[in-house]
Coordinates of C-alpha atoms in Angstrom, one line a residue:
X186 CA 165.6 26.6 87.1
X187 CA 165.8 23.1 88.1
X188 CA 169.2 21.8 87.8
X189 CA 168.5 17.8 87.8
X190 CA 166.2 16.5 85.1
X191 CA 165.3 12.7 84.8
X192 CA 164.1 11.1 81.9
X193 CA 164.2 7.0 80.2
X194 CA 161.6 5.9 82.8
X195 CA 158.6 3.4 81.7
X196 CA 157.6 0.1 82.1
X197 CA 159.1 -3.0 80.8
X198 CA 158.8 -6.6 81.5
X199 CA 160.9 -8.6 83.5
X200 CA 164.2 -9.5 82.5
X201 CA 164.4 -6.3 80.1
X202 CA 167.1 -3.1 80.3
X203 CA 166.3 0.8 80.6
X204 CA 168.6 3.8 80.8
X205 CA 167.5 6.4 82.9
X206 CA 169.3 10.1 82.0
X207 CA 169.7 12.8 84.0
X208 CA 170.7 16.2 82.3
X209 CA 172.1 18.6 84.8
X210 CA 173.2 22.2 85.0
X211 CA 175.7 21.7 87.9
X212 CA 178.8 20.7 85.3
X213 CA 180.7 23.4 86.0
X214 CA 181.4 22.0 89.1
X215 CA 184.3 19.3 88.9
X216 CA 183.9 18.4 93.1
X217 CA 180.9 17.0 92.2
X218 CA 179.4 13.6 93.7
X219 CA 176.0 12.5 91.7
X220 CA 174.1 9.5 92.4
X221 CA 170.7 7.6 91.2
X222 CA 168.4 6.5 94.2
X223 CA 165.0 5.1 94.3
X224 CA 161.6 5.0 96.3
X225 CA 158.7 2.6 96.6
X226 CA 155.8 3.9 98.2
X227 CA 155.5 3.8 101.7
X228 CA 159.1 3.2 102.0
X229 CA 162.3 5.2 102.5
X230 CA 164.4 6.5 99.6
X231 CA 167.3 4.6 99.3
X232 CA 170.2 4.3 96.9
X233 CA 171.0 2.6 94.2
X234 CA 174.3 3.7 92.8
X235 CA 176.9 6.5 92.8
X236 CA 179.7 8.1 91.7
X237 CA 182.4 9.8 93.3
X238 CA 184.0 13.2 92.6
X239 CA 187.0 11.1 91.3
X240 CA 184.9 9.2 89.1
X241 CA 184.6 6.1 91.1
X242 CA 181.4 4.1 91.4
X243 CA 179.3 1.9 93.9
X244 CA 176.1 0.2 94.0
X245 CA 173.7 -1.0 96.2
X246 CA 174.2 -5.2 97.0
X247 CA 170.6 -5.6 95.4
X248 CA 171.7 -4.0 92.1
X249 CA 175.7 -4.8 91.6
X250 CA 176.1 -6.5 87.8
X251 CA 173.0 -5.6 86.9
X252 CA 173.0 -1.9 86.9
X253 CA 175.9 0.6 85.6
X254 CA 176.2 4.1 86.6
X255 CA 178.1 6.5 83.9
X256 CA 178.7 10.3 83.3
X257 CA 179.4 11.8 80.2
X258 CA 181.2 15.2 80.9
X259 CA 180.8 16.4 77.7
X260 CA 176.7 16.2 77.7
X261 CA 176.6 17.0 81.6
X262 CA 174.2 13.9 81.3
X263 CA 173.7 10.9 84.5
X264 CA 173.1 7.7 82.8
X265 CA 171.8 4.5 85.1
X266 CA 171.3 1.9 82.4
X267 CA 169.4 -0.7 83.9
X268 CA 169.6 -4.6 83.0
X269 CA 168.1 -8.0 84.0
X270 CA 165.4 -5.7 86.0
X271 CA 162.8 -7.3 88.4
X272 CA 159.6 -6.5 89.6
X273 CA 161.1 -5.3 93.0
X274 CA 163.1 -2.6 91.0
X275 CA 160.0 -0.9 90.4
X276 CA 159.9 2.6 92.2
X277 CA 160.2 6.3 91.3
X278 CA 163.9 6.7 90.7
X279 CA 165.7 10.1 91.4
X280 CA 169.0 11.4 90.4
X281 CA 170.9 13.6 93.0
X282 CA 174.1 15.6 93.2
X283 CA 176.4 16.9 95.9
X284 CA 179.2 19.6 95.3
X285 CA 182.7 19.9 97.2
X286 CA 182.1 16.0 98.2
X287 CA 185.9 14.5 97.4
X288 CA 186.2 13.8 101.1
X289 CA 183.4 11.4 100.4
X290 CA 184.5 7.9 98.8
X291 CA 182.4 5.4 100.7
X292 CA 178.7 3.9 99.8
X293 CA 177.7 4.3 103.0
X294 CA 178.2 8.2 102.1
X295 CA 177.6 8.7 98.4
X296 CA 174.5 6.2 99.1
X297 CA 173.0 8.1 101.7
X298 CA 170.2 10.4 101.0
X299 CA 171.0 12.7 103.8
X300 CA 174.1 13.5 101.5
X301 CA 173.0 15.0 98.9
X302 CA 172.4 18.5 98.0
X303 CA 170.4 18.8 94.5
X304 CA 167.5 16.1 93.7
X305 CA 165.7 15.8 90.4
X306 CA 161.9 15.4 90.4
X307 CA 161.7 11.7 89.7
X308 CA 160.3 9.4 87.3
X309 CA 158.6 6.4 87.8
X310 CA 160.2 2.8 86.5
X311 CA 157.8 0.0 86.5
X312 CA 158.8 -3.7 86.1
X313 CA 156.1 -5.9 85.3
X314 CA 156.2 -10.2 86.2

C-alpha cells in the first residue's frame, strides 16, 4: 500500500502558481515530520520545504516567499502551493515523511533527504520561459 501519494503536478508558464497534494496514510502518527523535495535530472534530490512535528515550517533560500508548505490534519493531505514559479523550479517533486522526528527542528534536518523515512513516487512540475 503506498502511504505517500502526489498529485497537482503539470506544466505552467512562468510566473504562474500550482499546488502539489500529497494524501498520506501515515496520520495516525502525530510525531510526524513531512516535507516536499525536488529532483532535476542528473542532479541530487534536494529540499524544498518542511514541516516540523510541531507544526513549524522551513524552506529552501531559492523558494522562501514564493512557496508555502501546509497540512490539513483533517484530510491527512501535504499541500506545497507554488507561486511566482521559474523555469529552474522545474523537476520531479516528491513528498516525504519521517515519524518520531520532534527532536528534529532545523532545515538542515527536516531538509535533508537522508532524513526521511516514507517517499511518495513523484510527479513531474514543468515550468516553461
Amino acid at each position: 500500500q503506498e502511504q505517500l501519494v502526489e498529485s497537482g503536478g503539470g506544466s505552467v508558464q512562468a510566473g504562474g502558481s500550482l499546488r502539489l497534494s500529497c494524501v498520506n496514510s501515515l496520520y495516525t502518527y502525530s510525531n510526524i515530520c513531512m516535507g516536499w523535495f525536488r529532483q532535476v535530472l542528473g542532479k541530487e534530490r534536494e529540499g524544498v520545504a518542511a514541516i516540523g512535528s510541531d507544526g513549524s515550517t522551513s524552506y529552501a533560500n531559492s523558494v522562501q516567499g514564493r512557496f508555502t508548505i501546509s497540512k490539513d490534519n483533517a484530510k491527512n493531505i501535504l499541500y506545497l502551493q507554488m507561486d511566482s514559479l521559474k523555469p529552474e523550479d522545474t523537476a520531479i517533486y516528491y513528498c516525504a515523511a519521517r515519524l518520531h522526528c520532534s527532536y528534529e527542528k532545523t532545515w538542515y534536518g527536516l531538509g535533508s533527504d537522508g532524513f526521511m523515512q516514507y517517499w511518495g513516487k513523484g510527479i513531474l512540475v514543468n515550468v516553461s520561459s
